[in-house]
JSON list of C-alpha atoms in Angstrom, two decimals:
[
{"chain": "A", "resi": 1, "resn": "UNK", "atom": "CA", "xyz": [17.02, 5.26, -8.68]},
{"chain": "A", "resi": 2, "resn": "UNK", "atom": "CA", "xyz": [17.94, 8.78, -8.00]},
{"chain": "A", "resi": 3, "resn": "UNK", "atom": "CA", "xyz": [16.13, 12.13, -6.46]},
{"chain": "A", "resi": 4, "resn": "UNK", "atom": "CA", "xyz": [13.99, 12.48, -9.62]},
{"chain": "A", "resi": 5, "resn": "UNK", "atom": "CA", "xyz": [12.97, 9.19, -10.36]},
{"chain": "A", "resi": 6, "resn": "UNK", "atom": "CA", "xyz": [11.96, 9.06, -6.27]},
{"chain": "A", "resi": 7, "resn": "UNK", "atom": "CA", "xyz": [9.95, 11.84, -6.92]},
{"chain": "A", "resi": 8, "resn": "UNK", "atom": "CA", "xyz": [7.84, 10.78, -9.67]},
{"chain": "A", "resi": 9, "resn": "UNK", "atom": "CA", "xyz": [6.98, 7.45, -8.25]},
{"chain": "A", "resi": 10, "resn": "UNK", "atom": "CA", "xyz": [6.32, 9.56, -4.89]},
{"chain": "A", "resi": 11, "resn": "UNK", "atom": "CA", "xyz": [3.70, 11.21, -7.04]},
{"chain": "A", "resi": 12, "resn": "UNK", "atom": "CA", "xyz": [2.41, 8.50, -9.29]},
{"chain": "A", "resi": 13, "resn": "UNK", "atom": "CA", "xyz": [1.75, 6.40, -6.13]},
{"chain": "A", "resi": 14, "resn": "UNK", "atom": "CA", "xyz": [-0.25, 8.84, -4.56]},
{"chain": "A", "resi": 15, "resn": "UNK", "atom": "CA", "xyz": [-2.16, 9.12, -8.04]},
{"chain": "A", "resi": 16, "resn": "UNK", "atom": "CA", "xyz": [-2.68, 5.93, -7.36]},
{"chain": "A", "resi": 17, "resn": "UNK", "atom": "CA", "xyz": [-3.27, 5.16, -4.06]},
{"chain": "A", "resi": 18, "resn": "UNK", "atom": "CA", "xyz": [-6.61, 8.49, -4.11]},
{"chain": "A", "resi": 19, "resn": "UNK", "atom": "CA", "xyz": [-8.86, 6.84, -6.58]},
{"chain": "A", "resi": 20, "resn": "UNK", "atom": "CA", "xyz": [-8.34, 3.64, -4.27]},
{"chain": "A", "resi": 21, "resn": "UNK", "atom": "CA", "xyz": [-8.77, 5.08, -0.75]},
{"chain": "A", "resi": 22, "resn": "UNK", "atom": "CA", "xyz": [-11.66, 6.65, -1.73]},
{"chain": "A", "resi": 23, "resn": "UNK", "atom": "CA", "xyz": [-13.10, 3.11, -3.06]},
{"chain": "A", "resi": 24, "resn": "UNK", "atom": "CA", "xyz": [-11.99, 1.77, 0.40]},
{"chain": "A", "resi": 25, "resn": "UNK", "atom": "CA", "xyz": [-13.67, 4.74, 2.09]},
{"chain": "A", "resi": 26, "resn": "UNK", "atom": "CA", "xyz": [-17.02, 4.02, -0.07]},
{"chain": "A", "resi": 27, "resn": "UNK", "atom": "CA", "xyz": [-16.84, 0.12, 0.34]},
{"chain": "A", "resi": 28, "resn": "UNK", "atom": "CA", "xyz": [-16.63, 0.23, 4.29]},
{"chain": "A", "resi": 29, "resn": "UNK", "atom": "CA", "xyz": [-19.35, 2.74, 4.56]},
{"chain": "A", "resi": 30, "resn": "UNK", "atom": "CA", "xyz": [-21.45, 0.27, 2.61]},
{"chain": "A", "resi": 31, "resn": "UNK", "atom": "CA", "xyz": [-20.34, -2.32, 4.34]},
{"chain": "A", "resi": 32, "resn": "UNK", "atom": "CA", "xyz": [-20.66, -0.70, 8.13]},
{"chain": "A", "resi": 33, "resn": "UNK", "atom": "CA", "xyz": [-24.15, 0.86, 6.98]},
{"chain": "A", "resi": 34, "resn": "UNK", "atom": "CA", "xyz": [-25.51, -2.37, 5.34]},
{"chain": "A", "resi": 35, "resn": "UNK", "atom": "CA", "xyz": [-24.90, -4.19, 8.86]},
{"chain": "A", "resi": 36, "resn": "UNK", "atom": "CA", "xyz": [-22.52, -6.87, 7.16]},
{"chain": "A", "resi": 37, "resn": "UNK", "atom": "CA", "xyz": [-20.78, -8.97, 9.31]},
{"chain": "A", "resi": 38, "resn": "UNK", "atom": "CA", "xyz": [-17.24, -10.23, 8.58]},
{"chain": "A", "resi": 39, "resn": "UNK", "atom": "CA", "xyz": [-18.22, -13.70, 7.66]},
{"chain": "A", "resi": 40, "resn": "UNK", "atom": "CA", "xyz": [-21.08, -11.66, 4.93]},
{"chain": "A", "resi": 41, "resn": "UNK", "atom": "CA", "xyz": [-17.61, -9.42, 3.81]},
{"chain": "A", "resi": 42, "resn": "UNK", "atom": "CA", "xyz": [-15.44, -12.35, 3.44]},
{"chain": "A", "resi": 43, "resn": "UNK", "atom": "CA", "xyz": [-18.28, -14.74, 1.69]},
{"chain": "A", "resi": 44, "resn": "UNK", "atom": "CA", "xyz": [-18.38, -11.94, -0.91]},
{"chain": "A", "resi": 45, "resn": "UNK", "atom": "CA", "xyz": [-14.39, -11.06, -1.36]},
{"chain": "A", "resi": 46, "resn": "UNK", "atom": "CA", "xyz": [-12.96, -14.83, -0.93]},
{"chain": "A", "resi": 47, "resn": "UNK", "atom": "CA", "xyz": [-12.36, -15.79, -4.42]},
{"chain": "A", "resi": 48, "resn": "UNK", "atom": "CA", "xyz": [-12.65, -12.29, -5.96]},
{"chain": "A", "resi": 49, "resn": "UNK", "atom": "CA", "xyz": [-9.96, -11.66, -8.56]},
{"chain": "A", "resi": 50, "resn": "UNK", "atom": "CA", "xyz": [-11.74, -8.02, -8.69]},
{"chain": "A", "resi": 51, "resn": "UNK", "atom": "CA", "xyz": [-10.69, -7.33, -4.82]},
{"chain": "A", "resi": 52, "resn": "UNK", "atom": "CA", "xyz": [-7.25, -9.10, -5.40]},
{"chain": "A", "resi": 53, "resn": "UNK", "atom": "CA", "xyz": [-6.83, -6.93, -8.04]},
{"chain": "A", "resi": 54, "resn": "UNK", "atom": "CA", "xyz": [-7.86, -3.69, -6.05]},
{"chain": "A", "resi": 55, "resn": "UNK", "atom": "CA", "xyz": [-6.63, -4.33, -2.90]},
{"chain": "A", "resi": 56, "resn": "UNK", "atom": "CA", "xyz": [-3.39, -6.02, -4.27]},
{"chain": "A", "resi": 57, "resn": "UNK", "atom": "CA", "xyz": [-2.51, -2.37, -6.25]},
{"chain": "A", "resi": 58, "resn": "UNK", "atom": "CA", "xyz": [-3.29, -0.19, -2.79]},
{"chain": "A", "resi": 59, "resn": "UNK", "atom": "CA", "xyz": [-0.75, -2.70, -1.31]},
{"chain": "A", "resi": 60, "resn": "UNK", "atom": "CA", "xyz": [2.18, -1.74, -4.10]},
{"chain": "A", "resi": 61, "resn": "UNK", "atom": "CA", "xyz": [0.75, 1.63, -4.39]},
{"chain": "A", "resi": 62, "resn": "UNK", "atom": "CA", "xyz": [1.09, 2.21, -0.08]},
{"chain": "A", "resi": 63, "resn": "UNK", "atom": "CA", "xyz": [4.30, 0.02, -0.36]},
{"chain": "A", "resi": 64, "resn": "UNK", "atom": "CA", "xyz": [5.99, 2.45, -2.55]},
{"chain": "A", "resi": 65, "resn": "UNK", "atom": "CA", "xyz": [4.85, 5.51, -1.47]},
{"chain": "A", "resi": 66, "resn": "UNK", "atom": "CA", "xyz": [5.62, 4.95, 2.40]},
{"chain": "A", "resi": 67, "resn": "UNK", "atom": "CA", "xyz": [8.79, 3.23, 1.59]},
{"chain": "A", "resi": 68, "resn": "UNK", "atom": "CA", "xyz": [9.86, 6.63, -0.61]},
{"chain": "A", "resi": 69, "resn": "UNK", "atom": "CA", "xyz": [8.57, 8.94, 2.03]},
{"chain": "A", "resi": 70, "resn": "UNK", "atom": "CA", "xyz": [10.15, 7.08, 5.28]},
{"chain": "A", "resi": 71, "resn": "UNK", "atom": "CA", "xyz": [13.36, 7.55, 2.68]},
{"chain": "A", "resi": 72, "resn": "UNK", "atom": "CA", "xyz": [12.98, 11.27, 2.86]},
{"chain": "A", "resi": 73, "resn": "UNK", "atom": "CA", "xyz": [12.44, 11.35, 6.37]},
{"chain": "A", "resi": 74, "resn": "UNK", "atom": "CA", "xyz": [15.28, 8.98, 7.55]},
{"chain": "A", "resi": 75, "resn": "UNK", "atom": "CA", "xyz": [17.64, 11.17, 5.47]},
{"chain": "A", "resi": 76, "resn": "UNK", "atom": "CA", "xyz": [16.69, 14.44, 7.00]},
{"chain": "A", "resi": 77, "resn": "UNK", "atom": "CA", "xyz": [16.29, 13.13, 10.31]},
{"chain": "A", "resi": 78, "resn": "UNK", "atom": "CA", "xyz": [19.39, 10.66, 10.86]},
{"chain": "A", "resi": 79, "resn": "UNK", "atom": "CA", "xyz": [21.93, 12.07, 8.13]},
{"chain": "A", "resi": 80, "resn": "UNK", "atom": "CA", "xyz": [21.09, 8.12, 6.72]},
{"chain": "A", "resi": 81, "resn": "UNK", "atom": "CA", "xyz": [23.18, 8.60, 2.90]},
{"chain": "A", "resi": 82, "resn": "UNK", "atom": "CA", "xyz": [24.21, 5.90, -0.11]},
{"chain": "A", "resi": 83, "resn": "UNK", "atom": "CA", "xyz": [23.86, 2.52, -0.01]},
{"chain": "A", "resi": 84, "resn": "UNK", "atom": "CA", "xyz": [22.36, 2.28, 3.72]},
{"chain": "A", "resi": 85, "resn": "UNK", "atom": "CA", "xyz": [19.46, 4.13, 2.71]},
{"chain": "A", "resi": 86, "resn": "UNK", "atom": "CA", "xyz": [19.41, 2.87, -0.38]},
{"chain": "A", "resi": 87, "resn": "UNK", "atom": "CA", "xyz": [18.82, -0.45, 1.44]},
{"chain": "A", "resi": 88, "resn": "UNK", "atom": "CA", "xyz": [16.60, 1.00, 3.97]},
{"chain": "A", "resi": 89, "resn": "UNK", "atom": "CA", "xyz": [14.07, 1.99, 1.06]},
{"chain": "A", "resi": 90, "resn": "UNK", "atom": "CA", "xyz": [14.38, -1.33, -0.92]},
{"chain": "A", "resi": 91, "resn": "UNK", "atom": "CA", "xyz": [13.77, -3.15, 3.02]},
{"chain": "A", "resi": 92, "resn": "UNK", "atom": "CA", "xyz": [10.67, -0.94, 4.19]},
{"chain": "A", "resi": 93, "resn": "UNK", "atom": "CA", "xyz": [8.92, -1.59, 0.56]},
{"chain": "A", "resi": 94, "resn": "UNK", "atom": "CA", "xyz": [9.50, -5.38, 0.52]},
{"chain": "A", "resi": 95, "resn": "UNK", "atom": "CA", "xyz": [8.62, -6.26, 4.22]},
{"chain": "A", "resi": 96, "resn": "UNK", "atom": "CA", "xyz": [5.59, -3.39, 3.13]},
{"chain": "A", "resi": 97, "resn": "UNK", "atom": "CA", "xyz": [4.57, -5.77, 0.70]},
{"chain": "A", "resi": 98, "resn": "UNK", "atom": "CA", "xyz": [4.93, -9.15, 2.35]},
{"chain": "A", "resi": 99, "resn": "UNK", "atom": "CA", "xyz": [2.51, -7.95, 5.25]},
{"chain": "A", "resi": 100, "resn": "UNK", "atom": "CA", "xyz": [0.16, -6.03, 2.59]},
{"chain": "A", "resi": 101, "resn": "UNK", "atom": "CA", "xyz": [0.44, -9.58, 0.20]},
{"chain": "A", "resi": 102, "resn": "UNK", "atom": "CA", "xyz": [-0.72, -11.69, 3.15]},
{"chain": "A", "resi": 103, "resn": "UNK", "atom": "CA", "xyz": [-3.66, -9.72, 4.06]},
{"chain": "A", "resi": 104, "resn": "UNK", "atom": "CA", "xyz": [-4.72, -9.64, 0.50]},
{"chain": "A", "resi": 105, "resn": "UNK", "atom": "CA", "xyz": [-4.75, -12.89, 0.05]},
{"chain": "A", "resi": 106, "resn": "UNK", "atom": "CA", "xyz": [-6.10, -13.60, 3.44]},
{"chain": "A", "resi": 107, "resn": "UNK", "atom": "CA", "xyz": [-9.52, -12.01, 2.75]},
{"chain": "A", "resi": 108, "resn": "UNK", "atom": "CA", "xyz": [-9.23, -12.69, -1.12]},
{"chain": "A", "resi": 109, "resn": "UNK", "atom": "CA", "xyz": [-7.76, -16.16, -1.60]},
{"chain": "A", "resi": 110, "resn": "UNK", "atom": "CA", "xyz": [-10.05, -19.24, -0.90]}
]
């Protein structure tokens, strides 16, 4: 992938990733203002394909955007060029989504 194609999913990420904070944002006011505990939150998100679904495209949505952005930033910041940061990127998303996978399915899966 080159500087343009960085870009765009830069941009479609964060497309993504507003809708979907502001769910998150809505769903733990709820949550915090309905007094639930976190047995109540998991009881009603363990088995949910819905939440698996929404939390499991914030995780690919942060995964990519974060991994593009730390990208930008190690470039500028340590001279980091070709296939080193190349492998950077491709290392930040995946160990991104291994840790944003688990959590998902900790609080999704039964």
């Amino acid at each position: 992938m080159q500087g343009m194609g960085f870009y765009m999913a830069q941009r479609l990420s964060a497309m993504v990733m507003a809708p979907l904070v502001l769910g998150h944002i809505a769903v733990m006011i709820y949550a915090i203002q309905g007094g639930l505990s976190t047995a109540e939150v998991l009881e009603r998100t363990r088995g949910s394909l819905a939440w698996f679904a929404f939390y499991g495209s914030f995780v690919i949505a942060v995964s990519i955007h974060a991994a593009v952005g730390l990208r930008v930033i190690v470039s500028e910041m340590l001279k980091l060029r070709g296939v080193l940061l190349d492998l950077f990127t491709w290392g930040v998303m995946i160990v991104l989504l291994f840790m944003g996978a688990r959590a998902v399915s900790a609080v999704t899966m039964l």
